[in-house]
Amino acid sequence: MIIGVGIDVAAIDRFAEAMERTPQMAERLFLERELLLPSGERRGIASLAARFAAKEAIAKALGAPPGLHWTDAEVYVEDSGRPRLRVRGTVAARAAELGVRSWHVSLSHDAGVASAVVIAEG
């Protein structure tokens, strides 16, 4: 059963400007392993914007309650290339309240826009 669906888009240039203007923003939004590629290099801004959109979409799928922490939701990619979500803390607590047992996520970026769709399933 679908418990919630969230979608979000982020203008990549605008997201890049915000990250440049507020360097500590990266630490508030992402875990270190989300910021880095497996090679140890910093992930590209379009990829980060898509991950930010996914975190916004997670909040929407959960009914956008106050008090969720950005770093309590992690976007990662399996070896197969499939994006996945890992939740903990405030996000996991809200998901448990709603009966969420699994997540589906899709990420995309093209033409200056990053997007994400998240489905919370019970």
N, CA, C and O atoms as a Tinker XYZ file with bonds, in Angstrom:
   488  protein
     1  N      0.841000   -1.172000    0.000000    73     2
     2  CA     0.000000    0.000000    0.000000    64     1     3
     3  C      0.894000    1.245000    0.000000    63     2     4     5
     4  O      1.871000    1.321000    0.745000    81     3
     5  N      0.549000    2.201000   -0.832000    73     3     6
     6  CA     1.295000    3.459000   -0.874000    64     5     7
     7  C      0.827000    4.347000    0.274000    63     6     8     9
     8  O     -0.364000    4.627000    0.414000    81     7
     9  N      1.768000    4.777000    1.080000    73     7    10
    10  CA     1.471000    5.654000    2.216000    64     9    11
    11  C      1.660000    7.116000    1.835000    63    10    12    13
    12  O      0.925000    7.982000    2.309000    81    11
    13  N      2.630000    7.390000    0.993000    73    11    14
    14  CA     2.865000    8.760000    0.575000    64    13    15
    15  C      3.720000    8.835000   -0.670000    63    14    16    17
    16  O      4.530000    7.950000   -0.945000    81    15
    17  N      3.526000    9.913000   -1.421000    73    15    18
    18  CA     4.317000   10.186000   -2.617000    64    17    19
    19  C      4.815000   11.616000   -2.510000    63    18    20    21
    20  O      4.059000   12.521000   -2.153000    81    19
    21  N      6.073000   11.815000   -2.817000    73    19    22
    22  CA     6.634000   13.161000   -2.826000    64    21    23
    23  C      7.404000   13.396000   -4.112000    63    22    24    25
    24  O      8.024000   12.479000   -4.651000    81    23
    25  N      7.362000   14.616000   -4.596000    73    23    26
    26  CA     8.137000   14.997000   -5.780000    64    25    27
    27  C      8.717000   16.376000   -5.516000    63    26    28    29
    28  O      8.095000   17.207000   -4.856000    81    27
    29  N      9.904000   16.609000   -6.033000    73    27    30
    30  CA    10.507000   17.925000   -5.890000    64    29    31
    31  C     11.451000   18.172000   -7.063000    63    30    32    33
    32  O     12.005000   17.236000   -7.641000    81    31
    33  N     11.622000   19.433000   -7.400000    73    31    34
    34  CA    12.577000   19.847000   -8.416000    64    33    35
    35  C     13.463000   20.943000   -7.827000    63    34    36    37
    36  O     13.040000   21.688000   -6.944000    81    35
    37  N     14.680000   21.029000   -8.322000    73    35    38
    38  CA    15.618000   22.055000   -7.879000    64    37    39
    39  C     16.346000   22.607000   -9.101000    63    38    40    41
    40  O     16.886000   21.852000   -9.910000    81    39
    41  N     16.353000   23.922000   -9.223000    73    39    42
    42  CA    17.135000   24.558000  -10.280000    64    41    43
    43  C     18.610000   24.401000   -9.912000    63    42    44    45
    44  O     19.041000   24.871000   -8.859000    81    43
    45  N     19.369000   23.756000  -10.757000    73    43    46
    46  CA    20.758000   23.422000  -10.434000    64    45    47
    47  C     21.596000   24.679000  -10.213000    63    46    48    49
    48  O     22.374000   24.726000   -9.261000    81    47
    49  N     21.463000   25.696000  -11.059000    73    47    50
    50  CA    22.231000   26.935000  -10.887000    64    49    51
    51  C     21.910000   27.611000   -9.563000    63    50    52    53
    52  O     22.807000   28.078000   -8.861000    81    51
    53  N     20.636000   27.660000   -9.228000    73    51    54
    54  CA    20.215000   28.286000   -7.975000    64    53    55
    55  C     20.749000   27.503000   -6.777000    63    54    56    57
    56  O     21.195000   28.095000   -5.794000    81    55
    57  N     20.703000   26.179000   -6.860000    73    55    58
    58  CA    21.238000   25.333000   -5.791000    64    57    59
    59  C     22.749000   25.553000   -5.650000    63    58    60    61
    60  O     23.261000   25.653000   -4.534000    81    59
    61  N     23.459000   25.629000   -6.776000    73    59    62
    62  CA    24.908000   25.866000   -6.759000    64    61    63
    63  C     25.228000   27.212000   -6.113000    63    62    64    65
    64  O     26.161000   27.311000   -5.316000    81    63
    65  N     24.465000   28.241000   -6.449000    73    63    66
    66  CA    24.676000   29.570000   -5.858000    64    65    67
    67  C     24.466000   29.531000   -4.347000    63    66    68    69
    68  O     25.237000   30.128000   -3.596000    81    67
    69  N     23.437000   28.838000   -3.907000    73    67    70
    70  CA    23.167000   28.731000   -2.469000    64    69    71
    71  C     24.299000   27.993000   -1.752000    63    70    72    73
    72  O     24.706000   28.387000   -0.659000    81    71
    73  N     24.801000   26.931000   -2.364000    73    71    74
    74  CA    25.902000   26.167000   -1.765000    64    73    75
    75  C     27.178000   27.011000   -1.703000    63    74    76    77
    76  O     27.939000   26.924000   -0.739000    81    75
    77  N     27.407000   27.825000   -2.735000    73    75    78
    78  CA    28.591000   28.679000   -2.765000    64    77    79
    79  C     28.466000   29.814000   -1.744000    63    78    80    81
    80  O     29.431000   30.151000   -1.058000    81    79
    81  N     27.287000   30.387000   -1.652000    73    79    82
    82  CA    27.036000   31.510000   -0.743000    64    81    83
    83  C     27.107000   31.079000    0.729000    63    82    84    85
    84  O     27.522000   31.850000    1.593000    81    83
    85  N     26.690000   29.822000    0.998000    73    83    86
    86  CA    26.635000   29.316000    2.377000    64    85    87
    87  C     27.370000   27.977000    2.433000    63    86    88    89
    88  O     26.738000   26.923000    2.372000    81    87
    89  N     28.695000   28.009000    2.548000    73    87    90
    90  CA    29.477000   26.762000    2.494000    64    89    91
    91  C     29.065000   25.716000    3.535000    63    90    92    93
    92  O     29.164000   24.518000    3.268000    81    91
    93  N     28.604000   26.146000    4.715000    73    91    94
    94  CA    28.205000   25.183000    5.744000    64    93    95
    95  C     26.884000   24.476000    5.410000    63    94    96    97
    96  O     26.485000   23.542000    6.106000    81    95
    97  N     26.221000   24.916000    4.362000    73    95    98
    98  CA    24.968000   24.302000    3.930000    64    97    99
    99  C     25.156000   22.822000    3.593000    63    98   100   101
   100  O     24.285000   22.003000    3.888000    81    99
   101  N     26.265000   22.484000    2.990000    73    99   102
   102  CA    26.529000   21.086000    2.619000    64   101   103
   103  C     26.500000   20.188000    3.851000    63   102   104   105
   104  O     25.953000   19.086000    3.799000    81   103
   105  N     27.080000   20.643000    4.952000    73   103   106
   106  CA    27.104000   19.845000    6.183000    64   105   107
   107  C     25.718000   19.710000    6.799000    63   106   108   109
   108  O     25.426000   18.702000    7.443000    81   107
   109  N     24.865000   20.706000    6.612000    73   107   110
   110  CA    23.503000   20.645000    7.155000    64   109   111
   111  C     22.601000   19.738000    6.326000    63   110   112   113
   112  O     21.669000   19.132000    6.856000    81   111
   113  N     22.873000   19.643000    5.035000    73   111   114
   114  CA    22.004000   18.877000    4.135000    64   113   115
   115  C     22.428000   17.428000    3.925000    63   114   116   117
   116  O     21.584000   16.546000    3.769000    81   115
   117  N     23.748000   17.182000    3.922000    73   115   118
   118  CA    24.250000   15.887000    3.472000    64   117   119
   119  C     25.208000   15.253000    4.465000    63   118   120   121
   120  O     25.923000   15.942000    5.192000    81   119
   121  N     25.206000   13.927000    4.480000    73   119   122
   122  CA    26.258000   13.184000    5.163000    64   121   123
   123  C     27.503000   13.245000    4.286000    63   122   124   125
   124  O     27.397000   13.439000    3.075000    81   123
   125  N     28.656000   13.086000    4.872000    73   123   126
   126  CA    29.899000   13.171000    4.097000    64   125   127
   127  C     29.915000   12.154000    2.955000    63   126   128   129
   128  O     30.391000   12.456000    1.860000    81   127
   129  N     29.402000   10.965000    3.204000    73   127   130
   130  CA    29.420000    9.935000    2.146000    64   129   131
   131  C     28.472000   10.281000    0.997000    63   130   132   133
   132  O     28.616000    9.732000   -0.095000    81   131
   133  N     27.506000   11.181000    1.218000    73   131   134
   134  CA    26.652000   11.643000    0.121000    64   133   135
   135  C     27.384000   12.671000   -0.741000    63   134   136   137
   136  O     27.106000   12.804000   -1.933000    81   135
   137  N     28.306000   13.383000   -0.138000    73   135   138
   138  CA    29.035000   14.432000   -0.844000    64   137   139
   139  C     30.136000   13.888000   -1.745000    63   138   140   141
   140  O     30.582000   14.566000   -2.670000    81   139
   141  N     30.573000   12.658000   -1.468000    73   139   142
   142  CA    31.732000   12.108000   -2.171000    64   141   143
   143  C     31.374000   10.938000   -3.066000    63   142   144   145
   144  O     30.496000   10.137000   -2.746000    81   143
   145  N     32.059000   10.852000   -4.179000    73   143   146
   146  CA    31.985000    9.688000   -5.065000    64   145   147
   147  C     32.802000    8.560000   -4.459000    63   146   148   149
   148  O     33.629000    8.811000   -3.582000    81   147
   149  N     32.599000    7.329000   -4.897000    73   147   150
   150  CA    33.421000    6.227000   -4.386000    64   149   151
   151  C     34.925000    6.481000   -4.536000    63   150   152   153
   152  O     35.720000    5.964000   -3.750000    81   151
   153  N     35.317000    7.267000   -5.533000    73   151   154
   154  CA    36.729000    7.575000   -5.749000    64   153   155
   155  C     37.270000    8.565000   -4.723000    63   154   156   157
   156  O     38.481000    8.771000   -4.635000    81   155
   157  N     36.375000    9.178000   -3.946000    73   155   158
   158  CA    36.797000   10.179000   -2.969000    64   157   159
   159  C     36.670000   11.606000   -3.475000    63   158   160   161
   160  O     36.831000   12.558000   -2.711000    81   159
   161  N     36.379000   11.757000   -4.769000    73   159   162
   162  CA    36.176000   13.091000   -5.336000    64   161   163
   163  C     34.817000   13.630000   -4.911000    63   162   164   165
   164  O     33.903000   12.867000   -4.599000    81   163
   165  N     34.696000   14.961000   -4.903000    73   163   166
   166  CA    33.419000   15.597000   -4.564000    64   165   167
   167  C     32.400000   15.322000   -5.669000    63   166   168   169
   168  O     32.714000   15.435000   -6.854000    81   167
   169  N     31.196000   14.965000   -5.278000    73   167   170
   170  CA    30.103000   14.707000   -6.217000    64   169   171
   171  C     29.745000   16.002000   -6.938000    63   170   172   173
   172  O     29.853000   17.078000   -6.351000    81   171
   173  N     29.327000   15.922000   -8.184000    73   171   174
   174  CA    28.950000   17.086000   -8.971000    64   173   175
   175  C     27.704000   17.773000   -8.430000    63   174   176   177
   176  O     26.885000   17.155000   -7.751000    81   175
   177  N     27.573000   19.054000   -8.739000    73   175   178
   178  CA    26.483000   19.855000   -8.198000    64   177   179
   179  C     25.114000   19.374000   -8.684000    63   178   180   181
   180  O     24.148000   19.450000   -7.925000    81   179
   181  N     24.998000   18.886000   -9.907000    73   179   182
   182  CA    23.716000   18.383000  -10.402000    64   181   183
   183  C     23.276000   17.158000   -9.598000    63   182   184   185
   184  O     22.098000   17.012000   -9.271000    81   183
   185  N     24.218000   16.292000   -9.287000    73   183   186
   186  CA    23.921000   15.111000   -8.491000    64   185   187
   187  C     23.500000   15.499000   -7.074000    63   186   188   189
   188  O     22.575000   14.911000   -6.515000    81   187
   189  N     24.177000   16.482000   -6.500000    73   187   190
   190  CA    23.800000   16.950000   -5.160000    64   189   191
   191  C     22.421000   17.609000   -5.175000    63   190   192   193
   192  O     21.635000   17.428000   -4.245000    81   191
   193  N     22.131000   18.363000   -6.214000    73   191   194
   194  CA    20.815000   18.993000   -6.322000    64   193   195
   195  C     19.720000   17.926000   -6.398000    63   194   196   197
   196  O     18.654000   18.097000   -5.807000    81   195
   197  N     19.969000   16.836000   -7.112000    73   195   198
   198  CA    18.997000   15.743000   -7.194000    64   197   199
   199  C     18.810000   15.087000   -5.828000    63   198   200   201
   200  O     17.690000   14.730000   -5.460000    81   199
   201  N     19.890000   14.929000   -5.082000    73   199   202
   202  CA    19.785000   14.354000   -3.739000    64   201   203
   203  C     19.020000   15.290000   -2.802000    63   202   204   205
   204  O     18.241000   14.835000   -1.964000    81   203
   205  N     19.243000   16.592000   -2.948000    73   203   206
   206  CA    18.470000   17.558000   -2.170000    64   205   207
   207  C     16.984000   17.448000   -2.523000    63   206   208   209
   208  O     16.134000   17.454000   -1.634000    81   207
   209  N     16.675000   17.349000   -3.799000    73   207   210
   210  CA    15.285000   17.196000   -4.228000    64   209   211
   211  C     14.674000   15.922000   -3.629000    63   210   212   213
   212  O     13.502000   15.910000   -3.250000    81   211
   213  N     15.468000   14.859000   -3.546000    73   211   214
   214  CA    14.973000   13.615000   -2.950000    64   213   215
   215  C     14.635000   13.807000   -1.476000    63   214   216   217
   216  O     13.633000   13.279000   -0.992000    81   215
   217  N     15.462000   14.557000   -0.766000    73   215   218
   218  CA    15.193000   14.797000    0.657000    64   217   219
   219  C     13.920000   15.624000    0.833000    63   218   220   221
   220  O     13.144000   15.384000    1.758000    81   219
   221  N     13.710000   16.582000   -0.041000    73   219   222
   222  CA    12.455000   17.356000   -0.015000    64   221   223
   223  C     11.276000   16.438000   -0.337000    63   222   224   225
   224  O     10.219000   16.544000    0.285000    81   223
   225  N     11.452000   15.548000   -1.295000    73   223   226
   226  CA    10.382000   14.623000   -1.679000    64   225   227
   227  C     10.068000   13.642000   -0.548000    63   226   228   229
   228  O      8.909000   13.269000   -0.361000    81   227
   229  N     11.079000   13.224000    0.202000    73   227   230
   230  CA    10.848000   12.359000    1.360000    64   229   231
   231  C      9.946000   13.070000    2.364000    63   230   232   233
   232  O      8.975000   12.493000    2.853000    81   231
   233  N     10.273000   14.324000    2.668000    73   231   234
   234  CA     9.462000   15.090000    3.618000    64   233   235
   235  C      8.016000   15.176000    3.139000    63   234   236   237
   236  O      7.086000   15.013000    3.929000    81   235
   237  N      7.829000   15.429000    1.862000    73   235   238
   238  CA     6.474000   15.520000    1.309000    64   237   239
   239  C      5.755000   14.181000    1.402000    63   238   240   241
   240  O      4.567000   14.143000    1.719000    81   239
   241  N      6.449000   13.089000    1.134000    73   239   242
   242  CA     5.838000   11.761000    1.226000    64   241   243
   243  C      5.415000   11.445000    2.654000    63   242   244   245
   244  O      4.497000   10.655000    2.874000    81   243
   245  N      6.087000   12.063000    3.626000    73   243   246
   246  CA     5.771000   11.848000    5.042000    64   245   247
   247  C      4.796000   12.887000    5.582000    63   246   248   249
   248  O      4.541000   12.923000    6.786000    81   247
   249  N      4.251000   13.726000    4.721000    73   247   250
   250  CA     3.296000   14.733000    5.159000    64   249   251
   251  C      3.928000   16.035000    5.604000    63   250   252   253
   252  O      3.253000   16.878000    6.194000    81   251
   253  N      5.200000   16.214000    5.333000    73   251   254
   254  CA     5.954000   17.435000    5.655000    64   253   255
   255  C      5.808000   17.875000    7.112000    63   254   256   257
   256  O      5.499000   19.037000    7.376000    81   255
   257  N      6.028000   16.955000    8.063000    73   255   258
   258  CA     5.936000   17.344000    9.464000    64   257   259
   259  C      7.141000   18.198000    9.870000    63   258   260   261
   260  O      8.217000   18.051000    9.289000    81   259
   261  N      6.980000   19.085000   10.854000    73   259   262
   262  CA     8.139000   19.858000   11.323000    64   261   263
   263  C      9.114000   18.945000   12.070000    63   262   264   265
   264  O      8.728000   17.897000   12.588000    81   263
   265  N     10.366000   19.354000   12.114000    73   263   266
   266  CA    11.351000   18.658000   12.929000    64   265   267
   267  C     12.153000   17.571000   12.260000    63   266   268   269
   268  O     12.965000   16.924000   12.921000    81   267
   269  N     11.956000   17.338000   10.949000    73   267   270
   270  CA    12.787000   16.341000   10.273000    64   269   271
   271  C     14.179000   16.917000   10.053000    63   270   272   273
   272  O     14.323000   18.094000    9.722000    81   271
   273  N     15.188000   16.102000   10.234000    73   271   274
   274  CA    16.571000   16.540000   10.014000    64   273   275
   275  C     17.054000   16.032000    8.660000    63   274   276   277
   276  O     16.874000   14.862000    8.323000    81   275
   277  N     17.669000   16.927000    7.890000    73   275   278
   278  CA    18.137000   16.584000    6.542000    64   277   279
   279  C     19.050000   15.361000    6.537000    63   278   280   281
   280  O     18.950000   14.505000    5.658000    81   279
   281  N     19.935000   15.287000    7.519000    73   279   282
   282  CA    20.923000   14.203000    7.522000    64   281   283
   283  C     20.363000   12.895000    8.074000    63   282   284   285
   284  O     21.085000   11.902000    8.164000    81   283
   285  N     19.078000   12.886000    8.445000    73   283   286
   286  CA    18.438000   11.635000    8.853000    64   285   287
   287  C     17.886000   10.873000    7.651000    63   286   288   289
   288  O     17.291000    9.807000    7.808000    81   287
   289  N     18.082000   11.416000    6.462000    73   287   290
   290  CA    17.738000   10.729000    5.211000    64   289   291
   291  C     18.985000   10.725000    4.340000    63   290   292   293
   292  O     19.574000   11.774000    4.080000    81   291
   293  N     19.375000    9.566000    3.901000    73   291   294
   294  CA    20.575000    9.424000    3.061000    64   293   295
   295  C     20.198000    8.846000    1.712000    63   294   296   297
   296  O     19.490000    7.842000    1.625000    81   295
   297  N     20.676000    9.485000    0.669000    73   295   298
   298  CA    20.483000    8.978000   -0.690000    64   297   299
   299  C     21.806000    8.325000   -1.104000    63   298   300   301
   300  O     22.866000    8.949000   -1.052000    81   299
   301  N     21.720000    7.073000   -1.511000    73   299   302
   302  CA    22.918000    6.382000   -1.982000    64   301   303
   303  C     22.561000    5.597000   -3.239000    63   302   304   305
   304  O     21.388000    5.463000   -3.588000    81   303
   305  N     23.572000    5.089000   -3.905000    73   303   306
   306  CA    23.363000    4.339000   -5.145000    64   305   307
   307  C     23.964000    2.948000   -4.982000    63   306   308   309
   308  O     25.117000    2.795000   -4.578000    81   307
   309  N     23.157000    1.938000   -5.304000    73   307   310
   310  CA    23.650000    0.561000   -5.272000    64   309   311
   311  C     24.684000    0.367000   -6.376000    63   310   312   313
   312  O     24.786000    1.189000   -7.287000    81   311
   313  N     25.439000   -0.705000   -6.296000    73   311   314
   314  CA    26.418000   -1.025000   -7.333000    64   313   315
   315  C     25.765000   -1.126000   -8.711000    63   314   316   317
   316  O     26.405000   -0.856000   -9.727000    81   315
   317  N     24.503000   -1.511000   -8.740000    73   315   318
   318  CA    23.766000   -1.635000  -10.000000    64   317   319
   319  C     23.434000   -0.278000  -10.611000    63   318   320   321
   320  O     23.050000   -0.197000  -11.778000    81   319
   321  N     23.584000    0.796000   -9.817000    73   319   322
   322  CA    23.232000    2.137000  -10.281000    64   321   323
   323  C     21.874000    2.606000   -9.794000    63   322   324   325
   324  O     21.493000    3.752000  -10.033000    81   323
   325  N     21.141000    1.742000   -9.118000    73   323   326
   326  CA    19.809000    2.078000   -8.606000    64   325   327
   327  C     19.922000    2.972000   -7.364000    63   326   328   329
   328  O     20.614000    2.619000   -6.409000    81   327
   329  N     19.243000    4.128000   -7.376000    73   327   330
   330  CA    19.268000    4.979000   -6.183000    64   329   331
   331  C     18.404000    4.379000   -5.073000    63   330   332   333
   332  O     17.364000    3.775000   -5.338000    81   331
   333  N     18.840000    4.550000   -3.855000    73   331   334
   334  CA    18.144000    4.004000   -2.687000    64   333   335
   335  C     18.131000    5.047000   -1.571000    63   334   336   337
   336  O     18.859000    6.039000   -1.613000    81   335
   337  N     17.285000    4.797000   -0.575000    73   335   338
   338  CA    17.203000    5.669000    0.593000    64   337   339
   339  C     17.513000    4.871000    1.845000    63   338   340   341
   340  O     17.155000    3.699000    1.964000    81   339
   341  N     18.190000    5.535000    2.779000    73   339   342
   342  CA    18.446000    4.977000    4.101000    64   341   343
   343  C     17.966000    6.052000    5.078000    63   342   344   345
   344  O     18.399000    7.200000    4.990000    81   343
   345  N     17.081000    5.694000    6.001000    73   343   346
   346  CA    16.558000    6.679000    6.948000    64   345   347
   347  C     16.912000    6.290000    8.369000    63   346   348   349
   348  O     17.105000    5.115000    8.681000    81   347
   349  N     16.995000    7.298000    9.226000    73   347   350
   350  CA    17.302000    7.102000   10.637000    64   349   351
   351  C     16.682000    8.258000   11.417000    63   350   352   353
   352  O     16.093000    9.163000   10.825000    81   351
   353  N     16.807000    8.232000   12.703000    73   351   354
   354  CA    16.413000    9.365000   13.550000    64   353   355
   355  C     15.006000    9.871000   13.297000    63   354   356   357
   356  O     14.045000    9.102000   13.298000    81   355
   357  N     14.896000   11.182000   13.078000    73   355   358
   358  CA    13.590000   11.842000   12.932000    64   357   359
   359  C     12.802000   11.322000   11.740000    63   358   360   361
   360  O     11.580000   11.191000   11.812000    81   359
   361  N     13.486000   11.026000   10.652000    73   359   362
   362  CA    12.803000   10.539000    9.446000    64   361   363
   363  C     12.308000    9.114000    9.680000    63   362   364   365
   364  O     11.177000    8.788000    9.322000    81   363
   365  N     13.133000    8.273000   10.270000    73   363   366
   366  CA    12.724000    6.896000   10.556000    64   365   367
   367  C     11.560000    6.865000   11.543000    63   366   368   369
   368  O     10.657000    6.038000   11.411000    81   367
   369  N     11.574000    7.752000   12.522000    73   367   370
   370  CA    10.491000    7.794000   13.510000    64   369   371
   371  C      9.171000    8.158000   12.847000    63   370   372   373
   372  O      8.153000    7.515000   13.105000    81   371
   373  N      9.173000    9.172000   12.003000    73   371   374
   374  CA     7.942000    9.563000   11.312000    64   373   375
   375  C      7.475000    8.454000   10.369000    63   374   376   377
   376  O      6.281000    8.168000   10.283000    81   375
   377  N      8.419000    7.833000    9.665000    73   375   378
   378  CA     8.066000    6.735000    8.767000    64   377   379
   379  C      7.433000    5.590000    9.551000    63   378   380   381
   380  O      6.458000    4.995000    9.092000    81   379
   381  N      7.968000    5.276000   10.712000    73   379   382
   382  CA     7.410000    4.200000   11.547000    64   381   383
   383  C      5.999000    4.555000   12.014000    63   382   384   385
   384  O      5.121000    3.692000   12.036000    81   383
   385  N      5.772000    5.813000   12.386000    73   383   386
   386  CA     4.427000    6.259000   12.790000    64   385   387
   387  C      3.401000    5.995000   11.696000    63   386   388   389
   388  O      2.263000    5.616000   11.971000    81   387
   389  N      3.821000    6.201000   10.459000    73   387   390
   390  CA     2.922000    6.050000    9.314000    64   389   391
   391  C      2.864000    4.625000    8.780000    63   390   392   393
   392  O      2.009000    4.303000    7.955000    81   391
   393  N      3.770000    3.771000    9.249000    73   391   394
   394  CA     3.795000    2.385000    8.785000    64   393   395
   395  C      4.599000    2.159000    7.522000    63   394   396   397
   396  O      4.367000    1.180000    6.813000    81   395
   397  N      5.542000    3.046000    7.222000    73   395   398
   398  CA     6.383000    2.886000    6.037000    64   397   399
   399  C      7.356000    1.732000    6.262000    63   398   400   401
   400  O      8.053000    1.679000    7.274000    81   399
   401  N      7.389000    0.816000    5.306000    73   399   402
   402  CA     8.309000   -0.319000    5.386000    64   401   403
   403  C      9.343000   -0.332000    4.277000    63   402   404   405
   404  O     10.391000   -0.965000    4.401000    81   403
   405  N      9.044000    0.372000    3.184000    73   403   406
   406  CA    10.027000    0.425000    2.099000    64   405   407
   407  C      9.880000    1.741000    1.340000    63   406   408   409
   408  O      8.853000    2.417000    1.400000    81   407
   409  N     10.940000    2.067000    0.632000    73   407   410
   410  CA    11.014000    3.320000   -0.117000    64   409   411
   411  C     11.367000    3.026000   -1.564000    63   410   412   413
   412  O     12.074000    2.064000   -1.864000    81   411
   413  N     10.864000    3.872000   -2.454000    73   411   414
   414  CA    11.252000    3.853000   -3.864000    64   413   415
   415  C     11.665000    5.283000   -4.199000    63   414   416   417
   416  O     11.003000    6.241000   -3.801000    81   415
   417  N     12.761000    5.413000   -4.929000    73   415   418
   418  CA    13.241000    6.749000   -5.285000    64   417   419
   419  C     13.742000    6.759000   -6.721000    63   418   420   421
   420  O     14.354000    5.801000   -7.195000    81   419
   421  N     13.467000    7.859000   -7.396000    73   419   422
   422  CA    13.986000    8.078000   -8.739000    64   421   423
   423  C     14.582000    9.475000   -8.777000    63   422   424   425
   424  O     13.962000   10.434000   -8.318000    81   423
   425  N     15.786000    9.589000   -9.324000    73   423   426
   426  CA    16.501000   10.859000   -9.436000    64   425   427
   427  C     16.763000   11.170000  -10.900000    63   426   428   429
   428  O     16.964000   10.267000  -11.712000    81   427
   429  N     16.757000   12.454000  -11.230000    73   427   430
   430  CA    17.086000   12.849000  -12.593000    64   429   431
   431  C     17.622000   14.280000  -12.586000    63   430   432   433
   432  O     17.307000   15.072000  -11.698000    81   431
   433  N     18.432000   14.592000  -13.585000    73   431   434
   434  CA    18.840000   15.983000  -13.794000    64   433   435
   435  C     19.137000   16.178000  -15.272000    63   434   436   437
   436  O     19.854000   15.400000  -15.902000    81   435
   437  N     18.550000   17.261000  -15.803000    73   435   438
   438  CA    18.712000   17.584000  -17.208000    64   437   439
   439  C     18.220000   19.006000  -17.419000    63   438   440   441
   440  O     17.347000   19.478000  -16.692000    81   439
   441  N     18.772000   19.685000  -18.404000    73   439   442
   442  CA    18.334000   21.030000  -18.795000    64   441   443
   443  C     18.294000   21.995000  -17.621000    63   442   444   445
   444  O     17.412000   22.849000  -17.538000    81   443
   445  N     19.262000   21.855000  -16.706000    73   443   446
   446  CA    19.371000   22.802000  -15.601000    64   445   447
   447  C     18.464000   22.541000  -14.423000    63   446   448   449
   448  O     18.390000   23.356000  -13.503000    81   447
   449  N     17.761000   21.400000  -14.435000    73   447   450
   450  CA    16.839000   21.075000  -13.350000    64   449   451
   451  C     17.138000   19.672000  -12.825000    63   450   452   453
   452  O     17.341000   18.732000  -13.594000    81   451
   453  N     17.159000   19.556000  -11.496000    73   451   454
   454  CA    17.277000   18.251000  -10.854000    64   453   455
   455  C     15.913000   17.909000  -10.275000    63   454   456   457
   456  O     15.201000   18.784000   -9.782000    81   455
   457  N     15.551000   16.624000  -10.338000    73   455   458
   458  CA    14.249000   16.228000   -9.811000    64   457   459
   459  C     14.348000   14.894000   -9.097000    63   458   460   461
   460  O     15.276000   14.114000   -9.309000    81   459
   461  N     13.356000   14.656000   -8.239000    73   459   462
   462  CA    13.284000   13.388000   -7.528000    64   461   463
   463  C     11.823000   13.068000   -7.228000    63   462   464   465
   464  O     11.009000   13.954000   -6.969000    81   463
   465  N     11.520000   11.781000   -7.272000    73   463   466
   466  CA    10.224000   11.261000   -6.864000    64   465   467
   467  C     10.500000   10.202000   -5.797000    63   466   468   469
   468  O     11.381000    9.356000   -5.956000    81   467
   469  N      9.736000   10.263000   -4.713000    73   467   470
   470  CA     9.873000    9.292000   -3.629000    64   469   471
   471  C      8.495000    8.701000   -3.331000    63   470   472   473
   472  O      7.509000    9.428000   -3.212000    81   471
   473  N      8.441000    7.392000   -3.214000    73   471   474
   474  CA     7.221000    6.693000   -2.811000    64   473   475
   475  C      7.518000    5.964000   -1.512000    63   474   476   477
   476  O      8.474000    5.196000   -1.413000    81   475
   477  N      6.667000    6.225000   -0.507000    73   475   478
   478  CA     6.750000    5.532000    0.781000    64   477   479
   479  C      5.696000    4.436000    0.759000    63   478   480   481
   480  O      4.514000    4.708000    0.552000    81   479
   481  N      6.126000    3.197000    0.973000    73   479   482
   482  CA     5.223000    2.061000    0.892000    64   481   483
   483  C      5.137000    1.353000    2.237000    63   482   484   485
   484  O      6.134000    1.215000    2.947000    81   483
   485  N      3.922000    0.902000    2.580000    73   483   486
   486  CA     3.706000    0.205000    3.843000    64   485   487
   487  C      3.333000   -1.234000    3.613000    63   486   488
   488  O      3.113000   -1.975000    4.571000    81   487
